[in-house]
Amino acid sequence: MSAHATKSERIQLYGGAGVAIVLLTLGSYGLCFRPLQRRQAERIERQAQLSELRQTAFRHSSALVALNRQLATARKDLESAPLRLQPATRINQRLDELARLAHDCGLALNEIQPGAATTYADYQTVAIRISGSGTYPAVASFLHTIRQSFPDTGVRSFDSANTSPADGKSATFRFDLLWFTTPANAVAATRD
């Protein structure tokens, strides 16, 4: 600036410089600092989201660990369970086993007849009708042995009558048994 500049020229010059500084400051704020603030705010928001996702993942991981423990316990219980259901397709073997048991208990069979399978969500039942004759102790022994030897078979009903009142030992009987088997879809899955 020349030494002769007037006071008004100096004021204009300083005012222009001041405006230029303010414009540069606003420009640098708009071009540099504002985007930095936005990025900082976005980073903070992403960190909050990440923290929330980590907490959710931890909760799910904890739940998964608990479910895996329950599954392991259920599998262990299933492995140690004495009851193993068989497929209904083994009906002929089951009828043969029941006929041998009746013979071993001293019963004479008149009929052993399977019924239709009834399907439920987790199992099937097959009705089996057995009729014949024998002594009351033989009938009781047969029922007792069914419960011990065939835990998958229940007695739905039974009838017994004394056919020879004079000796008090002879009886006719009819048992309606229910054989619990694997569900039909489990049989198909084991064939594949």
GROMACS .gro file of C-alpha atoms in nm:
model
  192
    1MET     CA    1   0.000   0.000   0.000
    2SER     CA    2   0.135   0.332  -0.081
    3ALA     CA    3   0.210   0.582   0.190
    4HIS     CA    4  -0.032   0.822   0.042
    5ALA     CA    5  -0.339   0.607   0.059
    6THR     CA    6  -0.618   0.783   0.219
    7LYS     CA    7  -0.793   0.672   0.523
    8SER     CA    8  -1.101   0.570   0.325
    9GLU     CA    9  -0.892   0.365   0.085
   10ARG     CA   10  -0.735   0.187   0.382
   11ILE     CA   11  -1.077   0.119   0.532
   12GLN     CA   12  -1.195  -0.022   0.199
   13LEU     CA   13  -0.884  -0.229   0.170
   14TYR     CA   14  -0.913  -0.367   0.524
   15GLY     CA   15  -1.287  -0.419   0.480
   16GLY     CA   16  -1.230  -0.610   0.157
   17ALA     CA   17  -0.963  -0.820   0.325
   18GLY     CA   18  -1.198  -0.885   0.616
   19VAL     CA   19  -1.478  -0.990   0.379
   20ALA     CA   20  -1.231  -1.211   0.193
   21ILE     CA   21  -1.123  -1.373   0.522
   22VAL     CA   22  -1.486  -1.428   0.623
   23LEU     CA   23  -1.565  -1.575   0.280
   24LEU     CA   24  -1.257  -1.798   0.294
   25THR     CA   25  -1.354  -1.908   0.644
   26LEU     CA   26  -1.712  -1.986   0.539
   27GLY     CA   27  -1.588  -2.153   0.223
   28SER     CA   28  -1.338  -2.369   0.408
   29TYR     CA   29  -1.605  -2.451   0.667
   30GLY     CA   30  -1.846  -2.547   0.389
   31LEU     CA   31  -1.586  -2.736   0.188
   32CYS     CA   32  -1.375  -2.894   0.463
   33PHE     CA   33  -1.520  -2.881   0.811
   34ARG     CA   34  -1.886  -2.947   0.732
   35PRO     CA   35  -1.810  -3.274   0.543
   36LEU     CA   36  -1.578  -3.373   0.828
   37GLN     CA   37  -1.858  -3.312   1.077
   38ARG     CA   38  -2.098  -3.517   0.864
   39ARG     CA   39  -1.848  -3.802   0.836
   40GLN     CA   40  -1.789  -3.788   1.210
   41ALA     CA   41  -2.165  -3.801   1.276
   42GLU     CA   42  -2.200  -4.091   1.031
   43ARG     CA   43  -1.909  -4.272   1.197
   44ILE     CA   44  -2.067  -4.229   1.539
   45GLU     CA   45  -2.399  -4.358   1.403
   46ARG     CA   46  -2.229  -4.660   1.242
   47GLN     CA   47  -2.047  -4.732   1.567
   48ALA     CA   48  -2.378  -4.721   1.754
   49GLN     CA   49  -2.533  -4.956   1.495
   50LEU     CA   50  -2.231  -5.186   1.518
   51SER     CA   51  -2.257  -5.191   1.896
   52GLU     CA   52  -2.626  -5.276   1.872
   53LEU     CA   53  -2.554  -5.552   1.619
   54ARG     CA   54  -2.283  -5.694   1.844
   55GLN     CA   55  -2.525  -5.701   2.137
   56THR     CA   56  -2.786  -5.874   1.920
   57ALA     CA   57  -2.527  -6.122   1.796
   58PHE     CA   58  -2.419  -6.192   2.154
   59ARG     CA   59  -2.781  -6.254   2.259
   60HIS     CA   60  -2.834  -6.487   1.962
   61SER     CA   61  -2.506  -6.662   2.030
   62SER     CA   62  -2.603  -6.714   2.393
   63ALA     CA   63  -2.943  -6.845   2.287
   64LEU     CA   64  -2.777  -7.079   2.037
   65VAL     CA   65  -2.545  -7.215   2.304
   66ALA     CA   66  -2.843  -7.276   2.533
   67LEU     CA   67  -3.039  -7.448   2.254
   68ASN     CA   68  -2.739  -7.665   2.166
   69ARG     CA   69  -2.717  -7.772   2.530
   70GLN     CA   70  -3.088  -7.857   2.531
   71LEU     CA   71  -3.047  -8.050   2.206
   72ALA     CA   72  -2.750  -8.243   2.347
   73THR     CA   73  -2.949  -8.326   2.661
   74ALA     CA   74  -3.250  -8.436   2.455
   75ARG     CA   75  -3.028  -8.653   2.233
   76LYS     CA   76  -2.864  -8.807   2.538
   77ASP     CA   77  -3.205  -8.878   2.693
   78LEU     CA   78  -3.326  -9.029   2.366
   79GLU     CA   79  -3.015  -9.246   2.338
   80SER     CA   80  -3.059  -9.377   2.692
   81ALA     CA   81  -3.435  -9.433   2.659
   82PRO     CA   82  -3.518  -9.804   2.663
   83LEU     CA   83  -3.805  -9.762   2.417
   84ARG     CA   84  -3.719  -9.787   2.047
   85LEU     CA   85  -4.018  -9.765   1.817
   86GLN     CA   86  -4.015  -9.988   1.512
   87PRO     CA   87  -4.181  -9.925   1.177
   88ALA     CA   88  -4.533 -10.059   1.125
   89THR     CA   89  -4.399 -10.254   0.827
   90ARG     CA   90  -4.262 -10.505   1.081
   91ILE     CA   91  -4.616 -10.614   1.174
   92ASN     CA   92  -4.559 -10.977   1.073
   93GLN     CA   93  -4.257 -11.005   1.304
   94ARG     CA   94  -4.457 -10.850   1.589
   95LEU     CA   95  -4.747 -11.092   1.537
   96ASP     CA   96  -4.501 -11.382   1.537
   97GLU     CA   97  -4.339 -11.256   1.860
   98LEU     CA   98  -4.680 -11.222   2.030
   99ALA     CA   99  -4.787 -11.570   1.913
  100ARG     CA  100  -4.465 -11.722   2.053
  101LEU     CA  101  -4.516 -11.537   2.382
  102ALA     CA  102  -4.875 -11.666   2.410
  103HIS     CA  103  -4.752 -12.019   2.343
  104ASP     CA  104  -4.469 -11.983   2.600
  105CYS     CA  105  -4.723 -11.864   2.859
  106GLY     CA  106  -4.946 -12.167   2.792
  107LEU     CA  107  -5.222 -11.997   2.595
  108ALA     CA  108  -5.399 -12.142   2.292
  109LEU     CA  109  -5.466 -11.876   2.028
  110ASN     CA  110  -5.782 -11.868   1.821
  111GLU     CA  111  -5.708 -11.538   1.647
  112ILE     CA  112  -5.429 -11.284   1.613
  113GLN     CA  113  -5.527 -11.006   1.378
  114PRO     CA  114  -5.373 -10.665   1.307
  115GLY     CA  115  -5.588 -10.360   1.248
  116ALA     CA  116  -5.523 -10.049   1.043
  117ALA     CA  117  -5.247  -9.808   1.144
  118THR     CA  118  -5.355  -9.475   1.290
  119THR     CA  119  -5.113  -9.191   1.224
  120TYR     CA  120  -5.035  -8.915   1.472
  121ALA     CA  121  -4.779  -8.634   1.453
  122ASP     CA  122  -4.489  -8.823   1.615
  123TYR     CA  123  -4.593  -9.189   1.598
  124GLN     CA  124  -4.842  -9.442   1.463
  125THR     CA  125  -5.046  -9.703   1.642
  126VAL     CA  126  -5.143 -10.041   1.506
  127ALA     CA  127  -5.432 -10.222   1.672
  128ILE     CA  128  -5.376 -10.594   1.731
  129ARG     CA  129  -5.658 -10.826   1.840
  130ILE     CA  130  -5.568 -11.153   2.011
  131SER     CA  131  -5.817 -11.412   2.131
  132GLY     CA  132  -5.783 -11.761   2.266
  133SER     CA  133  -5.805 -11.968   2.581
  134GLY     CA  134  -5.593 -12.075   2.874
  135THR     CA  135  -5.578 -12.063   3.250
  136TYR     CA  136  -5.613 -11.742   3.446
  137PRO     CA  137  -5.248 -11.757   3.562
  138ALA     CA  138  -5.139 -11.801   3.198
  139VAL     CA  139  -5.346 -11.500   3.093
  140ALA     CA  140  -5.198 -11.292   3.378
  141SER     CA  141  -4.847 -11.408   3.286
  142PHE     CA  142  -4.907 -11.312   2.922
  143LEU     CA  143  -5.023 -10.962   3.018
  144HIS     CA  144  -4.732 -10.917   3.257
  145THR     CA  145  -4.475 -11.032   3.000
  146ILE     CA  146  -4.619 -10.806   2.729
  147ARG     CA  147  -4.555 -10.507   2.956
  148GLN     CA  148  -4.197 -10.617   3.027
  149SER     CA  149  -4.094 -10.750   2.687
  150PHE     CA  150  -4.285 -10.508   2.464
  151PRO     CA  151  -4.277 -10.160   2.621
  152ASP     CA  152  -4.400 -10.019   2.290
  153THR     CA  153  -4.725 -10.216   2.321
  154GLY     CA  154  -5.017 -10.121   2.542
  155VAL     CA  155  -5.333 -10.303   2.636
  156ARG     CA  156  -5.633 -10.100   2.521
  157SER     CA  157  -5.887 -10.350   2.652
  158PHE     CA  158  -5.926 -10.710   2.747
  159ASP     CA  159  -6.210 -10.949   2.823
  160SER     CA  160  -6.180 -11.274   3.004
  161ALA     CA  161  -6.449 -11.528   3.092
  162ASN     CA  162  -6.453 -11.849   3.290
  163THR     CA  163  -6.560 -12.118   3.047
  164SER     CA  164  -6.542 -12.407   3.289
  165PRO     CA  165  -6.682 -12.304   3.628
  166ALA     CA  166  -6.626 -12.651   3.768
  167ASP     CA  167  -6.246 -12.634   3.765
  168GLY     CA  168  -6.218 -12.252   3.795
  169LYS     CA  169  -5.900 -12.252   3.590
  170SER     CA  170  -6.002 -12.234   3.224
  171ALA     CA  171  -6.067 -11.896   3.067
  172THR     CA  172  -6.127 -11.747   2.728
  173PHE     CA  173  -5.975 -11.410   2.657
  174ARG     CA  174  -5.968 -11.132   2.403
  175PHE     CA  175  -5.704 -10.858   2.412
  176ASP     CA  176  -5.709 -10.540   2.209
  177LEU     CA  177  -5.349 -10.420   2.201
  178LEU     CA  178  -5.201 -10.099   2.063
  179TRP     CA  179  -4.855 -10.124   1.914
  180PHE     CA  180  -4.680  -9.784   1.899
  181THR     CA  181  -4.459  -9.750   1.590
  182THR     CA  182  -4.252  -9.488   1.413
  183PRO     CA  183  -4.449  -9.238   1.205
  184ALA     CA  184  -4.502  -9.323   0.840
  185ASN     CA  185  -4.276  -9.037   0.721
  186ALA     CA  186  -3.991  -9.167   0.940
  187VAL     CA  187  -4.015  -9.504   0.766
  188ALA     CA  188  -3.986  -9.337   0.426
  189ALA     CA  189  -3.690  -9.132   0.545
  190THR     CA  190  -3.502  -9.441   0.666
  191ARG     CA  191  -3.546  -9.612   0.327
  192ASP     CA  192  -3.378  -9.323   0.140
   0.00000   0.00000   0.00000
